Short mmCIF file of C-alpha atoms in Angstrom, two decimals:
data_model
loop_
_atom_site.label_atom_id
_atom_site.label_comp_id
_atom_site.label_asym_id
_atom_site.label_seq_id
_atom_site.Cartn_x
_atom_site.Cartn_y
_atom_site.Cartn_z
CA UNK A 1 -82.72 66.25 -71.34
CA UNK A 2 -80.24 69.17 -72.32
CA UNK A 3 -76.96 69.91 -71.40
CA UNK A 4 -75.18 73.43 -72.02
CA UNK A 5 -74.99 73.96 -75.93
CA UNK A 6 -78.96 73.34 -76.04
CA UNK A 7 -80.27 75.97 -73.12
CA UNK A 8 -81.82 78.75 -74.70
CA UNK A 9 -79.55 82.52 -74.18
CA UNK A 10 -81.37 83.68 -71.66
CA UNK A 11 -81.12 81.18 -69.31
CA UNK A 12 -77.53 80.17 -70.23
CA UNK A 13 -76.79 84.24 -69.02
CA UNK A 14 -78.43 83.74 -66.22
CA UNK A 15 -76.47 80.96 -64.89
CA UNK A 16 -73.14 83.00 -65.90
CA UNK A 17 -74.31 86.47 -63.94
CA UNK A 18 -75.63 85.39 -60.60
CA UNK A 19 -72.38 83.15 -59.90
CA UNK A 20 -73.60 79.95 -60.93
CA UNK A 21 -73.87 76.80 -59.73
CA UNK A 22 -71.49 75.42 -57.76
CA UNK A 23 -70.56 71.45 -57.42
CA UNK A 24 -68.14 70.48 -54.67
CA UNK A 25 -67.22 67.27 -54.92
CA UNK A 26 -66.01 64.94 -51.82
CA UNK A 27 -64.51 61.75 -51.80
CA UNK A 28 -63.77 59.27 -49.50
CA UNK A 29 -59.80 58.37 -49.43
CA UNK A 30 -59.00 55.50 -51.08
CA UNK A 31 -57.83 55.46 -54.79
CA UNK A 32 -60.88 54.13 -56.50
CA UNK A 33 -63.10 56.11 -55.28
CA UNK A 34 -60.51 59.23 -55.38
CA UNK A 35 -60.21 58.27 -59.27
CA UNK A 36 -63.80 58.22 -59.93
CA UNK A 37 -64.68 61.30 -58.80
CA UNK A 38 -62.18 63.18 -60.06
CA UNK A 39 -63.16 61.62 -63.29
CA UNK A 40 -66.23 62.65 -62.92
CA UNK A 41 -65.49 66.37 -61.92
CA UNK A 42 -63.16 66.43 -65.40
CA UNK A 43 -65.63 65.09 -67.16
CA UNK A 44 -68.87 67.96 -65.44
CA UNK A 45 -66.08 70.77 -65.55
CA UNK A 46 -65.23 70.54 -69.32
CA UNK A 47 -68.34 69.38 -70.92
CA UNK A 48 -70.45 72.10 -69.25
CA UNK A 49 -68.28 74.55 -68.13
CA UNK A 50 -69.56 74.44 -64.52
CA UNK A 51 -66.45 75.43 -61.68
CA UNK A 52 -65.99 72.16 -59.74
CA UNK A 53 -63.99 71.88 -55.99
CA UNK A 54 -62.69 68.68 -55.02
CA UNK A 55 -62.49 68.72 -51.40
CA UNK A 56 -60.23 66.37 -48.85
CA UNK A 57 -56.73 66.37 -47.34
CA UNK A 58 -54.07 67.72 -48.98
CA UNK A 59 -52.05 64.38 -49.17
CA UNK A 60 -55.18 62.94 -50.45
CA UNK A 61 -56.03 65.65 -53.22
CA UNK A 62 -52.37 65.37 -54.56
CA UNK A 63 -52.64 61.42 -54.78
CA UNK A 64 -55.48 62.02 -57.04
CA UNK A 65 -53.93 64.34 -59.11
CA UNK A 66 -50.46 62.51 -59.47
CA UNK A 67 -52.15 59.08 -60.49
CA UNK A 68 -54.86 61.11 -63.16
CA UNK A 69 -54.79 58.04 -65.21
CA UNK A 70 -56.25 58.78 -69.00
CA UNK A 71 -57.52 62.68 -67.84
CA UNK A 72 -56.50 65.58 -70.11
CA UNK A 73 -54.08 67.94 -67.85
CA UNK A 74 -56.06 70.68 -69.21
CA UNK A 75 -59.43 69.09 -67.78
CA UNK A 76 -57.38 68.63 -64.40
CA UNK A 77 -56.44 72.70 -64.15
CA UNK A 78 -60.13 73.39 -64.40
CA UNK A 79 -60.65 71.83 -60.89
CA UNK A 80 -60.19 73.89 -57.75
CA UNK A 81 -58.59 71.37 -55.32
CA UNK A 82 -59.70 72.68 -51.51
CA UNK A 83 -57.56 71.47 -49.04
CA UNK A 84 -58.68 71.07 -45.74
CA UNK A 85 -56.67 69.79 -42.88
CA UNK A 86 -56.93 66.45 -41.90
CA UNK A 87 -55.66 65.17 -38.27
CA UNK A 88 -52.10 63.39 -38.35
CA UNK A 89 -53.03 59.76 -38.84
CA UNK A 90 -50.72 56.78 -38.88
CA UNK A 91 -49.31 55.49 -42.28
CA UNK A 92 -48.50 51.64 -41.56
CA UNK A 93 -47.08 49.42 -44.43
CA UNK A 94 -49.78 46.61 -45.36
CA UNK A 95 -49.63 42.90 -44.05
CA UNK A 96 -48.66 41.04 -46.88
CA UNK A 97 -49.07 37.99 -44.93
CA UNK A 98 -52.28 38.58 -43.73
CA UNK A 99 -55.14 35.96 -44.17
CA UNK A 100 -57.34 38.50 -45.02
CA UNK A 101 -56.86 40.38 -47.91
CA UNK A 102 -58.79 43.73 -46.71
CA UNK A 103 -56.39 46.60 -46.19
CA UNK A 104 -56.94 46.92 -42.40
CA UNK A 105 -53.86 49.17 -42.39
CA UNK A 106 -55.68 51.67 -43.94
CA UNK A 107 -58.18 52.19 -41.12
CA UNK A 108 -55.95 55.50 -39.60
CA UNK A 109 -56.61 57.09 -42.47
CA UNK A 110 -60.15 56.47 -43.10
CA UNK A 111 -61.18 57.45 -39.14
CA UNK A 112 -59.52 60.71 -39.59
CA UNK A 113 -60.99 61.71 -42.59
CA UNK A 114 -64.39 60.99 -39.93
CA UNK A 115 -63.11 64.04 -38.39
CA UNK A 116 -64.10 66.42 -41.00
CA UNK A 117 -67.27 67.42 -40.77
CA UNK A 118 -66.43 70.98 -39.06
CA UNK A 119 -64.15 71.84 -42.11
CA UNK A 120 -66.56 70.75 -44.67
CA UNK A 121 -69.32 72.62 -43.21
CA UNK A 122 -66.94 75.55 -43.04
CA UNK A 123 -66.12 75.65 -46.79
CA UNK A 124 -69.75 75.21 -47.96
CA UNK A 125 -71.32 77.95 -45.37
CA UNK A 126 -68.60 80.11 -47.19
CA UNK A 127 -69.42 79.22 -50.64
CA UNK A 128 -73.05 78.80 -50.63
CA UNK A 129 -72.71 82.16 -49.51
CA UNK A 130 -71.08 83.50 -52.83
CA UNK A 131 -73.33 81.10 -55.38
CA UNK A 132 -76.84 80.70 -56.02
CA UNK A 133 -76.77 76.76 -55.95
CA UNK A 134 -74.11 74.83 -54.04
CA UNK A 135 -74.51 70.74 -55.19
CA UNK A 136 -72.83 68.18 -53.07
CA UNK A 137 -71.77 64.89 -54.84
CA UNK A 138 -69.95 62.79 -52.06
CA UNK A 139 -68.66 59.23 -51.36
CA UNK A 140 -71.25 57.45 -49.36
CA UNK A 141 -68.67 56.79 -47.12
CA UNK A 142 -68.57 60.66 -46.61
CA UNK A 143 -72.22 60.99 -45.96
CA UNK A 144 -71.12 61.75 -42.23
CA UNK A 145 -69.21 64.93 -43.37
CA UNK A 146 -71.19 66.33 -45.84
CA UNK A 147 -74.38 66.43 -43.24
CA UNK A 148 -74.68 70.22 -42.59
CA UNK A 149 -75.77 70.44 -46.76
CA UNK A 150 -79.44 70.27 -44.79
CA UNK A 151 -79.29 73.32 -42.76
CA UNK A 152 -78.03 75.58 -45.94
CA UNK A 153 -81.03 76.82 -48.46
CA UNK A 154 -78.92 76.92 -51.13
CA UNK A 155 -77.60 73.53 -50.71
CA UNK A 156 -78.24 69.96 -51.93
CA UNK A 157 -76.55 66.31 -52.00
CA UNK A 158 -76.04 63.53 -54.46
CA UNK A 159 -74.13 60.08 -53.52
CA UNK A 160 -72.06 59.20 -56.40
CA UNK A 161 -72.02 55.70 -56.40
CA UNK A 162 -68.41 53.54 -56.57
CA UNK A 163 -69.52 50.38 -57.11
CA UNK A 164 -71.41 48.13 -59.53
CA UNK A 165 -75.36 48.66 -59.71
CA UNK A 166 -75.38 44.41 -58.98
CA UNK A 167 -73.76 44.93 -55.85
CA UNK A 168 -75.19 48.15 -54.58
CA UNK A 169 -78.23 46.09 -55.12
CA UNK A 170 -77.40 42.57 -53.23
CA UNK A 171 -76.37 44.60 -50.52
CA UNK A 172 -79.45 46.69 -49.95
CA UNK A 173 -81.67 43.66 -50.33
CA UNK A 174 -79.70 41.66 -48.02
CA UNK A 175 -79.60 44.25 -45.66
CA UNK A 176 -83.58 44.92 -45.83
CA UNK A 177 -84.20 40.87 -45.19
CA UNK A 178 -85.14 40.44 -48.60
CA UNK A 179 -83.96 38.00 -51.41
CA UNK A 180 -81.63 38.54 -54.02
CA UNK A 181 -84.11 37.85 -57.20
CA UNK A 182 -81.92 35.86 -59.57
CA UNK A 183 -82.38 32.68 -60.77
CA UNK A 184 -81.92 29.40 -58.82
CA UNK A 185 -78.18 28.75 -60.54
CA UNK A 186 -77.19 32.25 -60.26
CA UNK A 187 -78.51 32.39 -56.45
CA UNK A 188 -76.35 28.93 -55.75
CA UNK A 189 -73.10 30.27 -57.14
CA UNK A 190 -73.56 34.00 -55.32
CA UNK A 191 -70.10 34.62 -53.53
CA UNK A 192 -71.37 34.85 -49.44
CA UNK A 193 -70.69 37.99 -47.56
CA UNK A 194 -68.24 36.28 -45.45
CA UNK A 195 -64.63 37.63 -45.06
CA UNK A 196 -65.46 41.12 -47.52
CA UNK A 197 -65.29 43.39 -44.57
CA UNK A 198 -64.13 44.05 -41.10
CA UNK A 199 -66.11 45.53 -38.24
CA UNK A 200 -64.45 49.00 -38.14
CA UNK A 201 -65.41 49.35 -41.84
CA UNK A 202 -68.52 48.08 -41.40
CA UNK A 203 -69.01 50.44 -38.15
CA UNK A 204 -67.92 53.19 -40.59
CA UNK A 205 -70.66 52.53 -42.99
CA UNK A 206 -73.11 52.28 -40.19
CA UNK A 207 -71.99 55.65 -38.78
CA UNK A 208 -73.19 57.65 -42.40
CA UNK A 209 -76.38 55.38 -42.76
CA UNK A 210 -78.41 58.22 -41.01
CA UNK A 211 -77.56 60.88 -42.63
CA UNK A 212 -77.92 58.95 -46.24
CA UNK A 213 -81.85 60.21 -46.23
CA UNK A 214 -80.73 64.08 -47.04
CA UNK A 215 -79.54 63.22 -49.91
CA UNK A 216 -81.91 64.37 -53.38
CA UNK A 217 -80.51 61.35 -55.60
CA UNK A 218 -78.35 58.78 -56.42
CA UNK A 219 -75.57 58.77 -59.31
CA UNK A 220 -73.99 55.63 -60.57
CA UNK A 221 -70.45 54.96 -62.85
CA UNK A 222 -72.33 52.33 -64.43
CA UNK A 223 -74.48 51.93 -68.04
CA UNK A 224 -77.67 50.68 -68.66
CA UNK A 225 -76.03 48.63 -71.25
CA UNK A 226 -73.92 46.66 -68.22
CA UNK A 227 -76.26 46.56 -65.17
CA UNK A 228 -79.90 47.73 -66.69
CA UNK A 229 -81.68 44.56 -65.31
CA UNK A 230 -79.90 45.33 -61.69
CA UNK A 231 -80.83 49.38 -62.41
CA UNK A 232 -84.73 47.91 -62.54
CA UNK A 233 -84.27 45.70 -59.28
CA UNK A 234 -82.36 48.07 -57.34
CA UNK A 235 -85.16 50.93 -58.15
CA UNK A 236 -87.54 48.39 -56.60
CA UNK A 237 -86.10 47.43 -53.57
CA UNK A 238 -85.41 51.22 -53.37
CA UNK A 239 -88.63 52.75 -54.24
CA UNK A 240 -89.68 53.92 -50.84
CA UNK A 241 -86.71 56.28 -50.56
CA UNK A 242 -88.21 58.13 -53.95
CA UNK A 243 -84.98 59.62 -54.79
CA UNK A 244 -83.83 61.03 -58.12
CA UNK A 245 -80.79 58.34 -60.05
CA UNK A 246 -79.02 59.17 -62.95
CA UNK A 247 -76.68 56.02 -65.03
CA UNK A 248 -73.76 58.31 -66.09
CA UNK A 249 -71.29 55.67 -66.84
CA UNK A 250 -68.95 55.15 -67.29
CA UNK A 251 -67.12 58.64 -66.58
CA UNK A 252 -63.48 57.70 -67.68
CA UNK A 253 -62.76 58.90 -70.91
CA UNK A 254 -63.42 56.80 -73.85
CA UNK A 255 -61.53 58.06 -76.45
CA UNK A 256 -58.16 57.76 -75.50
CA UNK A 257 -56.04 59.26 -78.83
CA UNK A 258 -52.91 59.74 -76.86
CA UNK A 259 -52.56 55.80 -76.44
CA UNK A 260 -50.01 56.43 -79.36
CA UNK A 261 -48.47 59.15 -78.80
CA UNK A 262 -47.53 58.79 -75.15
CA UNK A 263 -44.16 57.81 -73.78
CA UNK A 264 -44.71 55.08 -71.30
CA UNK A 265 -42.26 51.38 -71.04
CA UNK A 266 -45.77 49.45 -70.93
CA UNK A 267 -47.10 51.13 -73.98
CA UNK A 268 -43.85 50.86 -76.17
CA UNK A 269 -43.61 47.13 -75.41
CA UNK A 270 -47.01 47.08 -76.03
CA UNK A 271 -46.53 48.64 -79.36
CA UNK A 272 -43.78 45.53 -80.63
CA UNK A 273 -46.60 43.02 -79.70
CA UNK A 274 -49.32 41.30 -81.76
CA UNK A 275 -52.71 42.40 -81.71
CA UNK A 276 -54.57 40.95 -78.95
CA UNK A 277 -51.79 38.85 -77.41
CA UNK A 278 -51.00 40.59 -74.11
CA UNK A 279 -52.43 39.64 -70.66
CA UNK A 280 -52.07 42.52 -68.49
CA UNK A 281 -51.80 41.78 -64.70
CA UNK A 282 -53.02 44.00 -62.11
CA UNK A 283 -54.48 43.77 -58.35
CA UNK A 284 -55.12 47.38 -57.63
CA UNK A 285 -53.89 49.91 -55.22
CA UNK A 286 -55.43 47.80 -52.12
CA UNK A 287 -53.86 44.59 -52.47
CA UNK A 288 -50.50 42.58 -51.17
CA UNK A 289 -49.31 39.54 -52.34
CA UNK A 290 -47.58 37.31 -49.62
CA UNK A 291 -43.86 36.15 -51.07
CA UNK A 292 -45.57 32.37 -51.72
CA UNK A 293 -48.39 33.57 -53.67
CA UNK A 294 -45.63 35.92 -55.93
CA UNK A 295 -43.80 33.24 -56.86
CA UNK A 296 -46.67 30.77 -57.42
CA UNK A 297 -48.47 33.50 -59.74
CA UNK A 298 -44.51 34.15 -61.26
CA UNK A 299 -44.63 30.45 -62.20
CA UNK A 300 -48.19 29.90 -63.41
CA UNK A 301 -47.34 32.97 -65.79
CA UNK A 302 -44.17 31.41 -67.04
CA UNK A 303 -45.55 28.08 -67.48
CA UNK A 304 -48.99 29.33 -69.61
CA UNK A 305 -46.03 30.76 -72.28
CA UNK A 306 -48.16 33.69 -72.76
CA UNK A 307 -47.46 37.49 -73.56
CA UNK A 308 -47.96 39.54 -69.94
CA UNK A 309 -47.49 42.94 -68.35
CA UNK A 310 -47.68 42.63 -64.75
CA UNK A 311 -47.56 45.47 -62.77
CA UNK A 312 -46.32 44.44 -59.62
CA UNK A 313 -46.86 46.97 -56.29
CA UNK A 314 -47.94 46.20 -52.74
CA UNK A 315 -50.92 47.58 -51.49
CA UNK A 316 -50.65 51.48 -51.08
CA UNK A 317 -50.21 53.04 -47.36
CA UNK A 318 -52.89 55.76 -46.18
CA UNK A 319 -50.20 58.01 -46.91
CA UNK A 320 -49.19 57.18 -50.38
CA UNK A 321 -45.82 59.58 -50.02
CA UNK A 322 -44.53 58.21 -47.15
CA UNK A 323 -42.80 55.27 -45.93
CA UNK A 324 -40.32 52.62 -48.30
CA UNK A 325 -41.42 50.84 -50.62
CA UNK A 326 -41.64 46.99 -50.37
CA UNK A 327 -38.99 45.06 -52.51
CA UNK A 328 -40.96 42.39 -53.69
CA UNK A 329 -38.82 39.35 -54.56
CA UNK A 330 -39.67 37.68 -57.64
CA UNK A 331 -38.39 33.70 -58.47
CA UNK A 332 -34.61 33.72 -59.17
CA UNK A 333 -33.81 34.22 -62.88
CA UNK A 334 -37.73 34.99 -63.55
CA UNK A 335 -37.14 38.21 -64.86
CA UNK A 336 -34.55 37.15 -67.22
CA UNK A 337 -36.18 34.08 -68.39
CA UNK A 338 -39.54 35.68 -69.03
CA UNK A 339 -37.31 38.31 -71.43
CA UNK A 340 -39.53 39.24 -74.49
CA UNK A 341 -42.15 37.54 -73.26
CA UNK A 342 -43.34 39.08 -70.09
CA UNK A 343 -42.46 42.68 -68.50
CA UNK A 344 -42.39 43.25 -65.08
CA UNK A 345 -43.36 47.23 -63.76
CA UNK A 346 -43.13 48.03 -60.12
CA UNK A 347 -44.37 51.69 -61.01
CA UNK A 348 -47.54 53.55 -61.72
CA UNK A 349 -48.83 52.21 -65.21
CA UNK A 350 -51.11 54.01 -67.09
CA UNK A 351 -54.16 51.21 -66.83
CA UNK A 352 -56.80 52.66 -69.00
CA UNK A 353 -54.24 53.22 -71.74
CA UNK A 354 -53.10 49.70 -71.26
CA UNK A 355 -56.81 48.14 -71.56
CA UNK A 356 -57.40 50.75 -74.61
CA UNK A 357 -54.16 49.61 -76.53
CA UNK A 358 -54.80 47.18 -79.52
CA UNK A 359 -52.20 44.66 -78.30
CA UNK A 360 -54.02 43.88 -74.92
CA UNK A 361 -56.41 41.02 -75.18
CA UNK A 362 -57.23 40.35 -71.04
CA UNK A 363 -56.64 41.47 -67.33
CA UNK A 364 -56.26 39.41 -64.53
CA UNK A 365 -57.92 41.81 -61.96
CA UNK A 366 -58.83 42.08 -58.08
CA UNK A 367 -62.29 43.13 -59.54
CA UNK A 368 -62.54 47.06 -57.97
CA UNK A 369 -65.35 48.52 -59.56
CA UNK A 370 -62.71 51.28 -61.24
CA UNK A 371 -60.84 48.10 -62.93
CA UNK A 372 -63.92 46.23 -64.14
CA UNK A 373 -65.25 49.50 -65.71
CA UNK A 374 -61.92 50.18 -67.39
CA UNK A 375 -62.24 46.67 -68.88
CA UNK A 376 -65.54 46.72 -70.01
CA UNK A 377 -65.45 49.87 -71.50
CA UNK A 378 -62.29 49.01 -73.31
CA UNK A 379 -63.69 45.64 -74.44
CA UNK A 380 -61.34 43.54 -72.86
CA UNK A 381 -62.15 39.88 -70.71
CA UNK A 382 -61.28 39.51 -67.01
CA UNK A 383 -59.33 36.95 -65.24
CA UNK A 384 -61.28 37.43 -61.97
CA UNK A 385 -59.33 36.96 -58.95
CA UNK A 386 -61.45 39.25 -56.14
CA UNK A 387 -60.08 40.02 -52.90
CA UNK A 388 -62.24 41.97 -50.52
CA UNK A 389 -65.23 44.30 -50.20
CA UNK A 390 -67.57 44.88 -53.60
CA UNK A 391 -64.63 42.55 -55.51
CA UNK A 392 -66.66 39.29 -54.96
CA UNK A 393 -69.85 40.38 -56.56
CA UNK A 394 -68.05 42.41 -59.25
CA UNK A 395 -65.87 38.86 -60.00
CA UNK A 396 -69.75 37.82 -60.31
CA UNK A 397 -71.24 39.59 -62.42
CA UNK A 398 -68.27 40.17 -64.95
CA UNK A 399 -67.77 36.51 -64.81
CA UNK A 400 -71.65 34.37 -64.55
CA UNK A 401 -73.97 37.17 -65.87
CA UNK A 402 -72.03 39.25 -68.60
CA UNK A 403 -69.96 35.95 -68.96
CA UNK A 404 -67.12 38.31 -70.49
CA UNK A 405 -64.52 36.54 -67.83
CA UNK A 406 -63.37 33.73 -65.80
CA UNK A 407 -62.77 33.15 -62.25
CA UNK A 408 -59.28 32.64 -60.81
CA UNK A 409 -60.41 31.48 -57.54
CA UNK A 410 -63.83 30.71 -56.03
CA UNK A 411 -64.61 33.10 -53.10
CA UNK A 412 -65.21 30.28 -50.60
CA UNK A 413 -61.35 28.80 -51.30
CA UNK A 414 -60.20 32.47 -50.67
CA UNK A 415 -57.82 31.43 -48.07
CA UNK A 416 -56.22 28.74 -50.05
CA UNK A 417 -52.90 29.34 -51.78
CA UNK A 418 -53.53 30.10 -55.99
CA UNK A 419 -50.95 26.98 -57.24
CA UNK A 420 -48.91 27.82 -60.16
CA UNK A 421 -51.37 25.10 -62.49
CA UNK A 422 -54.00 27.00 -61.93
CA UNK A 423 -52.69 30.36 -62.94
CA UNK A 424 -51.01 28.76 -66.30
CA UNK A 425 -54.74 27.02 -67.42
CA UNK A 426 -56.34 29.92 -66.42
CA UNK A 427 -54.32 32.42 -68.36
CA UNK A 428 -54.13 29.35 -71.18
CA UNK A 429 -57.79 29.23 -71.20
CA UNK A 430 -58.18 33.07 -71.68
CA UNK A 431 -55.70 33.78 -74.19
CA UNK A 432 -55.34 31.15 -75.92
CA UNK A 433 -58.14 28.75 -76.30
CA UNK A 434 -61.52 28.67 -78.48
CA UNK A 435 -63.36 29.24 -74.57
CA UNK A 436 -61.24 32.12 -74.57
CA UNK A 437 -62.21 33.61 -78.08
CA UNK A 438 -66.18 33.76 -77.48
CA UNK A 439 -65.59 35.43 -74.06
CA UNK A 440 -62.86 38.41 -75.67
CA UNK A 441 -65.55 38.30 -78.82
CA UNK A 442 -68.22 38.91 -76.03
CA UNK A 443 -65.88 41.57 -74.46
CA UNK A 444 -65.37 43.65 -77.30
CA UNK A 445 -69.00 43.79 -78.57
CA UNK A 446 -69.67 44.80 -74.66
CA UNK A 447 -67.11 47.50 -74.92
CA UNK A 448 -68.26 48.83 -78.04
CA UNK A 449 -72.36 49.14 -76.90
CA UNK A 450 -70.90 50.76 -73.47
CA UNK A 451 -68.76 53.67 -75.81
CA UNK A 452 -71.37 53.90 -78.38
CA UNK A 453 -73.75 54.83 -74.53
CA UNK A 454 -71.45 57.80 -73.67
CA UNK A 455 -71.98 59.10 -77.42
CA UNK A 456 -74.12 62.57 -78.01
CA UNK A 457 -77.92 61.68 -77.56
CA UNK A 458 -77.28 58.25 -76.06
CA UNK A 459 -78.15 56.90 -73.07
CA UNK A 460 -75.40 57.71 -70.60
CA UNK A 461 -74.50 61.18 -71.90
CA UNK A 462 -78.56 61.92 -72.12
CA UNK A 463 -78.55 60.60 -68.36
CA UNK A 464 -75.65 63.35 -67.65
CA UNK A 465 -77.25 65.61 -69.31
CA UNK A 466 -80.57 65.16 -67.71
CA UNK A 467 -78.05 65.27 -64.48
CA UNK A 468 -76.90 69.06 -65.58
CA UNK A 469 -80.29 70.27 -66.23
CA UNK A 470 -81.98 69.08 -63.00
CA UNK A 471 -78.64 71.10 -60.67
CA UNK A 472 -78.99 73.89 -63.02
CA UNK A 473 -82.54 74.00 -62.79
#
């Protein structure tokens, strides 16, 4: 395994004179996986000094940019953002009253970015022209796009993976007919697939299954200190495909130093707070809350008398910088009566900052992959409250096999209302019970095995570096 600093002179030259390796990275739009691989191309473009393109729509490759949670500004300006032109799609607010909690409004969006395959296959003819290795790591979703990597010489493709390893792997054996191999409780409790997707997504994913097979590995935001058992199962159930995998995770960076030095409201009024005190709130960038549900999560918050940030934002649009806005209404007086206590953001907050900061001690969450990582890494339980997609199985395996969380709301009652009493014992039970100790104790050792993996010679960087060496081969 080597990464830059250890390849002998001649070979390091070599790279730098016949124009390198390239790595064009392409994600699918939606802001965890538009986070994660920008992470990831930070993380490639300054550790190894490899030029890295970040390919989509423009409106897309500014959203990335603009939220850059915890990434150095100086690691950003390294990246070539590539715009390519996406057909107008509609932008419709989300359905905050919808049964279903999936962000069907975002399906515009998603079915044009189907419509770049031309493009893409433009820019890498053009590139793999000018470098002696062009390396593809795409979205799975974008598997569709990225297909004409097989007709260049020059060319080859990597999936970078968005989701847990656990998931990734219950849904390949489900899919294949076979079982899930976990033990009897474990298999009883398994959230079902029902209500995760809907057909056009899933008719989406079934449009890049065939072109999956060009890819030359696998790459996964995940450590073998989290998932390793569901690393060994999943490279079972996928040994036929005999494709490379590398356990990079996770990418974010772990060492945030500018948690103190940064000028943010959440992060000064996390500053005037005890150590471990805080519950931070957050459902992600995919989910609305119906006006009933807001004020029964308001009230459970206010009645557990516990320390909160809750950053409070309806799901985002396809087209993050259009449209208004929702107000969201919050119980009269709440704000006021919560003063000290509680603080309400309806912005951007700077999540991995928040996780990192010594005053935090748990996150409710919706459970993306991108969250759960955060948390873990940071050290820091999950109130697991899943709403769509990978979310259930995530809630899973943060809450029943690293038991470093508890569950909110069992998947089957999905489409029953959360009552106020069950938010405050919840958030009681987390923050400020003996229950709630073990599983932040359990957190934090977690957290600190996971940033101790990312280290020099340990297993996640050696897995990235093993990464470097094979694409600069």
């Amino acid at each position: 395994m080597c990464s830059y600093e250890n390849l002998p002179n001649h070979e390091f030259s070599n790279m730098k004179q016949d124009h390198k390796v390239v790595i064009v990275m392409v994600p699918f739009p939606a802001q965890g996986h538009l986070n994660q691989l920008l992470q990831l191309a930070c993380l490639i473009s300054s550790s190894y000094d490899l030029p890295v393109y970040y390919v989509g729509s423009a409106t897309h490759n500014l959203q990335a940019q603009v939220r850059a949670n915890a990434l150095n500004p100086s690691d950003i300006a390294k990246i070539h953002f590539h715009d390519i032109p996406t057909p107008k799609f509609a932008s419709p607010p989300p359905d905050f009253n919808a049964l279903s909690k999936f962000p069907s409004h975002l399906q515009p969006s998603w079915d044009a970015s189907m419509l770049l395959r031309e493009p893409i296959a433009s820019f890498l003819r053009d590139i793999s022209s000018k470098s002696r290795r062009v390396v593809v790591v795409h979205d799975s979703l974008m598997s569709y796009n990225v297909q004409d990597v097989s007709s260049l010489h020059n060319a080859e493709s990597y999936i970078f993976n968005c989701i847990s390893v656990f998931t990734l792997y219950c849904l390949i054996s489900l899919s294949m007919g076979m079982s899930v191999q976990l033990e009897e409780d474990f298999l009883k409790k398994l959230p079902s697939r029902e209500g995760i997707l809907t057909d056009e997504i899933r008719n989406l994913g079934a449009l890049q299954s065939p072109h999956m097979d060009i890819r030359s590995g696998d790459i996964y935001n995940t450590s073998i200190v989290i998932e390793g058992e569901f690393l060994d199962l999943l490279a079972q159930v996928a040994s036929k495909q005999n494709k490379k995998q590398w356990t990079i995770g996770p990418i974010l960076p772990t060492k945030l130093d500018r948690v103190s030095t940064r000028e943010n409201i959440c992060l000064d009024w996390l500053s005037k707070q005890p150590p471990r005190s805080v519950l931070y709130i957050s459902f992600g960038t995919t989910t609305s809350f119906s006006d009933r549900e807001i004020k029964e999560l308001a009230l459970g918050l206010e009645q557990s008398e516990q320390k909160f940030i809750w950053v409070l934002r309806d799901a985002d649009r396809g087209d993050i910088f259009t449209g208004e806005a929702r107000k969201v209404e919050l119980p009269e007086g709440f704000e006021e009566r919560v003063k000290g206590v509680g603080l309400v953001v309806r912005e951007w907050a700077p999540q991995p900052e928040i996780l990192a900061h010594s005053s935090t001690g748990g996150f409710m969450s919706h459970c993306g992959w991108n969250s759960c990582i955060e948390s873990i890494t940071m050290g820091v339980p999950i109130a697991a409250w899943p709403m769509h997609s990978d979310q259930p199985k995530n809630g899973f395996l943060v809450t029943e096999m690293l038991k470093i969380g508890l569950i909110v709301r069992e998947w089957e009652k999905r489409e029953e209302l959360v009552s106020a009493s069950t938010v405050k014992n919840v958030v009681r039970k987390l923050m400020a019970s003996n229950e709630g100790d073990m599983i932040r104790k359990r957190a934090e050792e977690l957290g600190e095995a996971v940033r101790r993996s990312t280290e020099k010679g340990s297993a996640s960087r050696v897995e990235l570096d093993s990464f470097i060496a094979h694409i600069t081969r």
